[in-house]
């Protein structure tokens, strides 16, 4: 099973809302990633967790808060977002933090009103 | 910083044609290179991963080559079909201080018409 699942598929939120995106994998991978992708652009790395510890934070604004409660689950908590944060949010995982193949989920389409 | 360029940005071909997508990168000190496919509004599907010690990889009608010394990779699609229509992304894996980072090109948007 090489599947990464993400929920919800679509999310619409106001600028004062708090919401969370969820990502799950059951491949035994110990590295998990959040990417942000705007239309017609390539994915941009946001965060990387390795063995449930935050390993990379690409200077992402604090209104995005990642969490890795266990080795299978990755959350992205959203608070006080701006309309320009509207994008496709992709989760990925790999065996370990190295050059192993990253497997991507289907993404969550986020719209901030 | 690693820069990845894909040419062409868009390609429209009739069904049955063989085609080549190009990817170039500025820093040859890469580990692996991966080709992905992305359908509109969807996630990324891995097509082929070429390790730095390899020259090419094949999967069905797809063949990807890697020339680290020149900083280039090509994705060859044989006998294209309408179902191949998608955006194809090339990505290189960082190493050393950039371990864990994937550097993406902007993609080639492919349309195959019947």
PDB file of C-alpha atoms in Angstrom:
ATOM      1  CA  UNK A   1       0.000   0.000   0.000  1.00  0.00           C
ATOM      2  CA  UNK A   2       1.666   3.218  -1.184  1.00  0.00           C
ATOM      3  CA  UNK A   3      -1.160   5.527  -0.246  1.00  0.00           C
ATOM      4  CA  UNK A   4      -1.100   8.856   1.511  1.00  0.00           C
ATOM      5  CA  UNK A   5      -4.555  10.127   2.431  1.00  0.00           C
ATOM      6  CA  UNK A   6      -5.559  13.705   3.111  1.00  0.00           C
ATOM      7  CA  UNK A   7      -8.730  15.166   4.584  1.00  0.00           C
ATOM      8  CA  UNK A   8     -10.694  17.172   3.830  1.00  0.00           C
ATOM      9  CA  UNK A   9     -10.521  17.311   0.026  1.00  0.00           C
ATOM     10  CA  UNK A  10     -11.869  20.853  -0.003  1.00  0.00           C
ATOM     11  CA  UNK A  11     -11.987  23.500   2.701  1.00  0.00           C
ATOM     12  CA  UNK A  12     -13.454  26.997   2.676  1.00  0.00           C
ATOM     13  CA  UNK A  13     -12.705  29.191   5.661  1.00  0.00           C
ATOM     14  CA  UNK A  14     -12.941  32.779   6.737  1.00  0.00           C
ATOM     15  CA  UNK A  15      -9.972  34.781   7.898  1.00  0.00           C
ATOM     16  CA  UNK A  16     -10.964  34.455  11.553  1.00  0.00           C
ATOM     17  CA  UNK A  17     -11.566  30.699  11.506  1.00  0.00           C
ATOM     18  CA  UNK A  18      -9.404  27.939  12.933  1.00  0.00           C
ATOM     19  CA  UNK A  19      -9.233  24.723  10.947  1.00  0.00           C
ATOM     20  CA  UNK A  20      -6.932  21.741  10.523  1.00  0.00           C
ATOM     21  CA  UNK A  21      -5.734  19.645   7.617  1.00  0.00           C
ATOM     22  CA  UNK A  22      -4.986  16.000   8.206  1.00  0.00           C
ATOM     23  CA  UNK A  23      -2.597  13.612   6.490  1.00  0.00           C
ATOM     24  CA  UNK A  24      -2.165   9.911   7.157  1.00  0.00           C
ATOM     25  CA  UNK A  25       0.082   7.132   5.866  1.00  0.00           C
ATOM     26  CA  UNK A  26       0.413   3.496   6.895  1.00  0.00           C
ATOM     27  CA  UNK A  27       3.579   2.637   5.013  1.00  0.00           C
ATOM     28  CA  UNK A  28       5.799   2.849   8.088  1.00  0.00           C
ATOM     29  CA  UNK A  29       7.441   5.987   6.733  1.00  0.00           C
ATOM     30  CA  UNK A  30       9.277   8.152   9.266  1.00  0.00           C
ATOM     31  CA  UNK A  31       9.501  11.380   7.249  1.00  0.00           C
ATOM     32  CA  UNK A  32       6.450  13.466   6.399  1.00  0.00           C
ATOM     33  CA  UNK A  33       6.169  16.709   4.479  1.00  0.00           C
ATOM     34  CA  UNK A  34       3.787  19.606   3.890  1.00  0.00           C
ATOM     35  CA  UNK A  35       3.862  21.445   0.564  1.00  0.00           C
ATOM     36  CA  UNK A  36       1.869  24.408  -0.706  1.00  0.00           C
ATOM     37  CA  UNK A  37       1.027  24.695  -4.396  1.00  0.00           C
ATOM     38  CA  UNK A  38      -0.459  27.739  -6.079  1.00  0.00           C
ATOM     39  CA  UNK A  39      -2.106  27.471  -9.496  1.00  0.00           C
ATOM     40  CA  UNK A  40       0.309  26.898 -12.365  1.00  0.00           C
ATOM     41  CA  UNK A  41       3.274  26.773  -9.970  1.00  0.00           C
ATOM     42  CA  UNK A  42       5.334  23.864  -8.626  1.00  0.00           C
ATOM     43  CA  UNK A  43       4.892  22.702  -5.019  1.00  0.00           C
ATOM     44  CA  UNK A  44       6.799  24.663  -2.371  1.00  0.00           C
ATOM     45  CA  UNK A  45       8.106  22.920   0.723  1.00  0.00           C
ATOM     46  CA  UNK A  46       6.682  24.202   4.022  1.00  0.00           C
ATOM     47  CA  UNK A  47       7.615  21.720   6.761  1.00  0.00           C
ATOM     48  CA  UNK A  48       9.369  18.395   7.190  1.00  0.00           C
ATOM     49  CA  UNK A  49       9.030  16.012  10.116  1.00  0.00           C
ATOM     50  CA  UNK A  50      11.549  13.269  10.724  1.00  0.00           C
ATOM     51  CA  UNK A  51      10.782  10.684  13.396  1.00  0.00           C
ATOM     52  CA  UNK A  52       7.958  12.928  14.657  1.00  0.00           C
ATOM     53  CA  UNK A  53      10.291  15.866  15.169  1.00  0.00           C
ATOM     54  CA  UNK A  54      10.199  19.061  13.138  1.00  0.00           C
ATOM     55  CA  UNK A  55      13.286  18.971  10.951  1.00  0.00           C
ATOM     56  CA  UNK A  56      12.696  21.712   8.405  1.00  0.00           C
ATOM     57  CA  UNK A  57      10.592  24.877   8.607  1.00  0.00           C
ATOM     58  CA  UNK A  58      10.914  26.922   5.460  1.00  0.00           C
ATOM     59  CA  UNK A  59      10.217  30.239   7.253  1.00  0.00           C
ATOM     60  CA  UNK A  60       6.484  29.644   7.102  1.00  0.00           C
ATOM     61  CA  UNK A  61       4.257  32.269   8.827  1.00  0.00           C
ATOM     62  CA  UNK A  62       3.099  31.290  12.311  1.00  0.00           C
ATOM     63  CA  UNK A  63      -0.534  31.202  11.186  1.00  0.00           C
ATOM     64  CA  UNK A  64       0.413  27.746   9.897  1.00  0.00           C
ATOM     65  CA  UNK A  65       1.197  25.346  12.727  1.00  0.00           C
ATOM     66  CA  UNK A  66       2.258  21.764  11.974  1.00  0.00           C
ATOM     67  CA  UNK A  67       1.893  18.845  14.332  1.00  0.00           C
ATOM     68  CA  UNK A  68       3.017  15.226  14.130  1.00  0.00           C
ATOM     69  CA  UNK A  69       1.235  13.339  16.933  1.00  0.00           C
ATOM     70  CA  UNK A  70       2.535   9.932  15.833  1.00  0.00           C
ATOM     71  CA  UNK A  71       4.489   8.313  13.031  1.00  0.00           C
ATOM     72  CA  UNK A  72       1.419   7.857  10.809  1.00  0.00           C
ATOM     73  CA  UNK A  73      -0.276  11.194  11.214  1.00  0.00           C
ATOM     74  CA  UNK A  74       0.556  14.764  10.248  1.00  0.00           C
ATOM     75  CA  UNK A  75      -1.656  17.766  10.886  1.00  0.00           C
ATOM     76  CA  UNK A  76      -1.527  21.355   9.718  1.00  0.00           C
ATOM     77  CA  UNK A  77      -3.390  23.767  11.959  1.00  0.00           C
ATOM     78  CA  UNK A  78      -4.610  26.956  10.320  1.00  0.00           C
ATOM     79  CA  UNK A  79      -5.498  30.192  12.083  1.00  0.00           C
ATOM     80  CA  UNK A  80      -6.110  33.752  10.883  1.00  0.00           C
ATOM     81  CA  UNK A  81      -5.237  32.943   7.289  1.00  0.00           C
ATOM     82  CA  UNK A  82      -5.170  35.458   4.461  1.00  0.00           C
ATOM     83  CA  UNK A  83      -6.841  35.118   1.044  1.00  0.00           C
ATOM     84  CA  UNK A  84      -3.386  34.700  -0.515  1.00  0.00           C
ATOM     85  CA  UNK A  85      -3.032  31.458   1.468  1.00  0.00           C
ATOM     86  CA  UNK A  86      -5.623  29.882  -0.802  1.00  0.00           C
ATOM     87  CA  UNK A  87      -3.854  26.992  -2.526  1.00  0.00           C
ATOM     88  CA  UNK A  88      -3.593  23.220  -2.843  1.00  0.00           C
ATOM     89  CA  UNK A  89      -1.896  21.787   0.247  1.00  0.00           C
ATOM     90  CA  UNK A  90      -0.057  18.560  -0.397  1.00  0.00           C
ATOM     91  CA  UNK A  91       1.239  16.059   2.097  1.00  0.00           C
ATOM     92  CA  UNK A  92       3.991  13.573   1.278  1.00  0.00           C
ATOM     93  CA  UNK A  93       5.918  10.868   3.071  1.00  0.00           C
ATOM     94  CA  UNK A  94       9.124   8.919   2.550  1.00  0.00           C
ATOM     95  CA  UNK A  95      10.876   6.027   4.257  1.00  0.00           C
ATOM     96  CA  UNK A  96      13.265   8.342   6.064  1.00  0.00           C
ATOM     97  CA  UNK A  97      14.517  11.880   5.569  1.00  0.00           C
ATOM     98  CA  UNK A  98      16.964  11.261   2.787  1.00  0.00           C
ATOM     99  CA  UNK A  99      16.579  10.835  -0.917  1.00  0.00           C
ATOM    100  CA  UNK A 100      13.958   8.134  -0.741  1.00  0.00           C
ATOM    101  CA  UNK A 101      10.979   8.451  -3.030  1.00  0.00           C
ATOM    102  CA  UNK A 102       8.376  10.835  -1.698  1.00  0.00           C
ATOM    103  CA  UNK A 103       4.799   9.668  -2.027  1.00  0.00           C
ATOM    104  CA  UNK A 104       2.212  12.400  -2.329  1.00  0.00           C
ATOM    105  CA  UNK A 105      -1.385  12.558  -1.186  1.00  0.00           C
ATOM    106  CA  UNK A 106      -4.221  13.971  -3.318  1.00  0.00           C
ATOM    107  CA  UNK A 107      -4.119  17.331  -1.551  1.00  0.00           C
ATOM    108  CA  UNK A 108      -6.576  19.635   0.180  1.00  0.00           C
ATOM    109  CA  UNK A 109      -7.911  22.536  -1.856  1.00  0.00           C
ATOM    110  CA  UNK A 110      -8.091  25.471   0.567  1.00  0.00           C
ATOM    111  CA  UNK A 111     -10.017  28.669  -0.128  1.00  0.00           C
ATOM    112  CA  UNK A 112      -9.739  31.578   2.302  1.00  0.00           C
ATOM    113  CA  UNK A 113     -12.493  34.166   2.010  1.00  0.00           C
TER     114      UNK A 113
ATOM    115  CA  UNK B   1      20.496  27.284  -4.760  1.00  0.00           C
ATOM    116  CA  UNK B   2      19.350  24.509  -7.088  1.00  0.00           C
ATOM    117  CA  UNK B   3      17.348  25.782 -10.068  1.00  0.00           C
ATOM    118  CA  UNK B   4      15.315  23.361 -12.179  1.00  0.00           C
ATOM    119  CA  UNK B   5      14.046  24.327 -15.627  1.00  0.00           C
ATOM    120  CA  UNK B   6      11.627  22.406 -17.807  1.00  0.00           C
ATOM    121  CA  UNK B   7      11.219  22.883 -21.520  1.00  0.00           C
ATOM    122  CA  UNK B   8       8.798  23.206 -23.186  1.00  0.00           C
ATOM    123  CA  UNK B   9       6.273  24.804 -20.821  1.00  0.00           C
ATOM    124  CA  UNK B  10       3.423  23.383 -22.897  1.00  0.00           C
ATOM    125  CA  UNK B  11       3.134  20.788 -25.616  1.00  0.00           C
ATOM    126  CA  UNK B  12       0.165  19.740 -27.752  1.00  0.00           C
ATOM    127  CA  UNK B  13       0.486  16.649 -29.934  1.00  0.00           C
ATOM    128  CA  UNK B  14      -1.770  14.222 -31.796  1.00  0.00           C
ATOM    129  CA  UNK B  15      -2.279  10.759 -30.403  1.00  0.00           C
ATOM    130  CA  UNK B  16       0.414   8.240 -31.285  1.00  0.00           C
ATOM    131  CA  UNK B  17       3.379  10.603 -31.351  1.00  0.00           C
ATOM    132  CA  UNK B  18       6.582   9.888 -29.481  1.00  0.00           C
ATOM    133  CA  UNK B  19       7.661  12.871 -27.444  1.00  0.00           C
ATOM    134  CA  UNK B  20      10.451  14.165 -25.237  1.00  0.00           C
ATOM    135  CA  UNK B  21      10.187  16.393 -22.205  1.00  0.00           C
ATOM    136  CA  UNK B  22      13.332  18.139 -21.018  1.00  0.00           C
ATOM    137  CA  UNK B  23      14.566  19.019 -17.558  1.00  0.00           C
ATOM    138  CA  UNK B  24      17.782  20.813 -16.618  1.00  0.00           C
ATOM    139  CA  UNK B  25      19.266  21.617 -13.223  1.00  0.00           C
ATOM    140  CA  UNK B  26      22.064  23.931 -12.169  1.00  0.00           C
ATOM    141  CA  UNK B  27      23.799  21.941  -9.432  1.00  0.00           C
ATOM    142  CA  UNK B  28      24.986  18.508 -10.526  1.00  0.00           C
ATOM    143  CA  UNK B  29      25.579  17.430  -6.912  1.00  0.00           C
ATOM    144  CA  UNK B  30      22.189  15.759  -6.719  1.00  0.00           C
ATOM    145  CA  UNK B  31      21.162  12.464  -5.234  1.00  0.00           C
ATOM    146  CA  UNK B  32      18.120  11.412  -7.172  1.00  0.00           C
ATOM    147  CA  UNK B  33      15.826  12.849  -9.812  1.00  0.00           C
ATOM    148  CA  UNK B  34      12.146  12.078 -10.021  1.00  0.00           C
ATOM    149  CA  UNK B  35       9.492  12.617 -12.655  1.00  0.00           C
ATOM    150  CA  UNK B  36       5.908  13.196 -11.510  1.00  0.00           C
ATOM    151  CA  UNK B  37       2.600  13.517 -13.240  1.00  0.00           C
ATOM    152  CA  UNK B  38      -0.098  15.878 -11.969  1.00  0.00           C
ATOM    153  CA  UNK B  39      -3.670  15.984 -13.213  1.00  0.00           C
ATOM    154  CA  UNK B  40      -5.558  19.287 -12.746  1.00  0.00           C
ATOM    155  CA  UNK B  41      -6.341  19.948  -9.084  1.00  0.00           C
ATOM    156  CA  UNK B  42      -4.884  16.607  -8.006  1.00  0.00           C
ATOM    157  CA  UNK B  43      -1.827  15.388  -6.149  1.00  0.00           C
ATOM    158  CA  UNK B  44       1.431  14.193  -7.654  1.00  0.00           C
ATOM    159  CA  UNK B  45       1.862  10.689  -9.015  1.00  0.00           C
ATOM    160  CA  UNK B  46       5.410   9.373  -9.135  1.00  0.00           C
ATOM    161  CA  UNK B  47       6.388   8.107 -12.581  1.00  0.00           C
ATOM    162  CA  UNK B  48      10.078   7.320 -12.387  1.00  0.00           C
ATOM    163  CA  UNK B  49      12.891   7.797  -9.903  1.00  0.00           C
ATOM    164  CA  UNK B  50      16.468   7.803 -11.206  1.00  0.00           C
ATOM    165  CA  UNK B  51      19.182   7.395  -8.633  1.00  0.00           C
ATOM    166  CA  UNK B  52      22.316   9.465  -9.106  1.00  0.00           C
ATOM    167  CA  UNK B  53      24.340   6.374 -10.015  1.00  0.00           C
ATOM    168  CA  UNK B  54      21.905   5.399 -12.762  1.00  0.00           C
ATOM    169  CA  UNK B  55      21.652   6.658 -16.318  1.00  0.00           C
ATOM    170  CA  UNK B  56      18.062   5.727 -17.056  1.00  0.00           C
ATOM    171  CA  UNK B  57      14.866   4.101 -15.868  1.00  0.00           C
ATOM    172  CA  UNK B  58      11.997   2.582 -17.816  1.00  0.00           C
ATOM    173  CA  UNK B  59       8.378   1.911 -16.964  1.00  0.00           C
ATOM    174  CA  UNK B  60       6.046   0.810 -19.722  1.00  0.00           C
ATOM    175  CA  UNK B  61       5.926   3.530 -22.379  1.00  0.00           C
ATOM    176  CA  UNK B  62       8.048   5.875 -20.269  1.00  0.00           C
ATOM    177  CA  UNK B  63      11.810   6.159 -20.282  1.00  0.00           C
ATOM    178  CA  UNK B  64      13.748   8.698 -18.256  1.00  0.00           C
ATOM    179  CA  UNK B  65      17.437   9.424 -18.638  1.00  0.00           C
ATOM    180  CA  UNK B  66      19.847  11.313 -16.439  1.00  0.00           C
ATOM    181  CA  UNK B  67      23.118  13.007 -17.371  1.00  0.00           C
ATOM    182  CA  UNK B  68      24.497  14.519 -14.199  1.00  0.00           C
ATOM    183  CA  UNK B  69      27.576  16.003 -15.810  1.00  0.00           C
ATOM    184  CA  UNK B  70      25.491  18.154 -18.138  1.00  0.00           C
ATOM    185  CA  UNK B  71      22.719  18.719 -15.609  1.00  0.00           C
ATOM    186  CA  UNK B  72      19.976  17.239 -17.778  1.00  0.00           C
ATOM    187  CA  UNK B  73      17.213  14.685 -17.720  1.00  0.00           C
ATOM    188  CA  UNK B  74      14.723  13.733 -20.391  1.00  0.00           C
ATOM    189  CA  UNK B  75      11.407  11.931 -20.160  1.00  0.00           C
ATOM    190  CA  UNK B  76      10.519  10.015 -23.291  1.00  0.00           C
ATOM    191  CA  UNK B  77       6.874   9.036 -23.811  1.00  0.00           C
ATOM    192  CA  UNK B  78       6.263   6.512 -26.556  1.00  0.00           C
ATOM    193  CA  UNK B  79       3.034   6.250 -28.544  1.00  0.00           C
ATOM    194  CA  UNK B  80       1.277   9.021 -26.626  1.00  0.00           C
ATOM    195  CA  UNK B  81      -2.400   8.657 -25.710  1.00  0.00           C
ATOM    196  CA  UNK B  82      -5.085  11.178 -24.687  1.00  0.00           C
ATOM    197  CA  UNK B  83      -4.882   9.742 -21.157  1.00  0.00           C
ATOM    198  CA  UNK B  84      -1.300  11.016 -20.966  1.00  0.00           C
ATOM    199  CA  UNK B  85      -2.609  14.593 -20.909  1.00  0.00           C
ATOM    200  CA  UNK B  86      -1.390  16.139 -17.651  1.00  0.00           C
ATOM    201  CA  UNK B  87       1.367  18.322 -16.255  1.00  0.00           C
ATOM    202  CA  UNK B  88       4.727  16.586 -15.916  1.00  0.00           C
ATOM    203  CA  UNK B  89       7.040  17.791 -13.173  1.00  0.00           C
ATOM    204  CA  UNK B  90      10.726  17.104 -12.798  1.00  0.00           C
ATOM    205  CA  UNK B  91      12.233  17.277  -9.304  1.00  0.00           C
ATOM    206  CA  UNK B  92      15.746  16.817  -7.978  1.00  0.00           C
ATOM    207  CA  UNK B  93      16.630  15.763  -4.453  1.00  0.00           C
ATOM    208  CA  UNK B  94      18.977  17.903  -2.416  1.00  0.00           C
ATOM    209  CA  UNK B  95      21.952  16.503  -0.559  1.00  0.00           C
ATOM    210  CA  UNK B  96      24.112  17.624   2.331  1.00  0.00           C
ATOM    211  CA  UNK B  97      22.664  20.778   3.852  1.00  0.00           C
ATOM    212  CA  UNK B  98      19.661  20.539   1.531  1.00  0.00           C
ATOM    213  CA  UNK B  99      18.830  16.936   2.368  1.00  0.00           C
ATOM    214  CA  UNK B 100      15.093  16.322   2.380  1.00  0.00           C
ATOM    215  CA  UNK B 101      14.335  19.083  -0.078  1.00  0.00           C
ATOM    216  CA  UNK B 102      12.823  18.446  -3.477  1.00  0.00           C
ATOM    217  CA  UNK B 103      13.499  21.140  -6.071  1.00  0.00           C
ATOM    218  CA  UNK B 104      10.769  21.233  -8.683  1.00  0.00           C
ATOM    219  CA  UNK B 105      10.663  22.591 -12.192  1.00  0.00           C
ATOM    220  CA  UNK B 106       7.587  24.529 -13.287  1.00  0.00           C
ATOM    221  CA  UNK B 107       6.352  21.598 -15.329  1.00  0.00           C
ATOM    222  CA  UNK B 108       5.416  20.796 -18.903  1.00  0.00           C
ATOM    223  CA  UNK B 109       1.686  20.850 -19.608  1.00  0.00           C
ATOM    224  CA  UNK B 110       1.009  18.083 -22.114  1.00  0.00           C
ATOM    225  CA  UNK B 111      -2.140  17.771 -24.214  1.00  0.00           C
ATOM    226  CA  UNK B 112      -2.582  14.710 -26.421  1.00  0.00           C
ATOM    227  CA  UNK B 113      -5.547  15.005 -28.756  1.00  0.00           C
ATOM    228  CA  UNK B 114      -7.315  12.110 -30.463  1.00  0.00           C
TER     229      UNK B 114
END
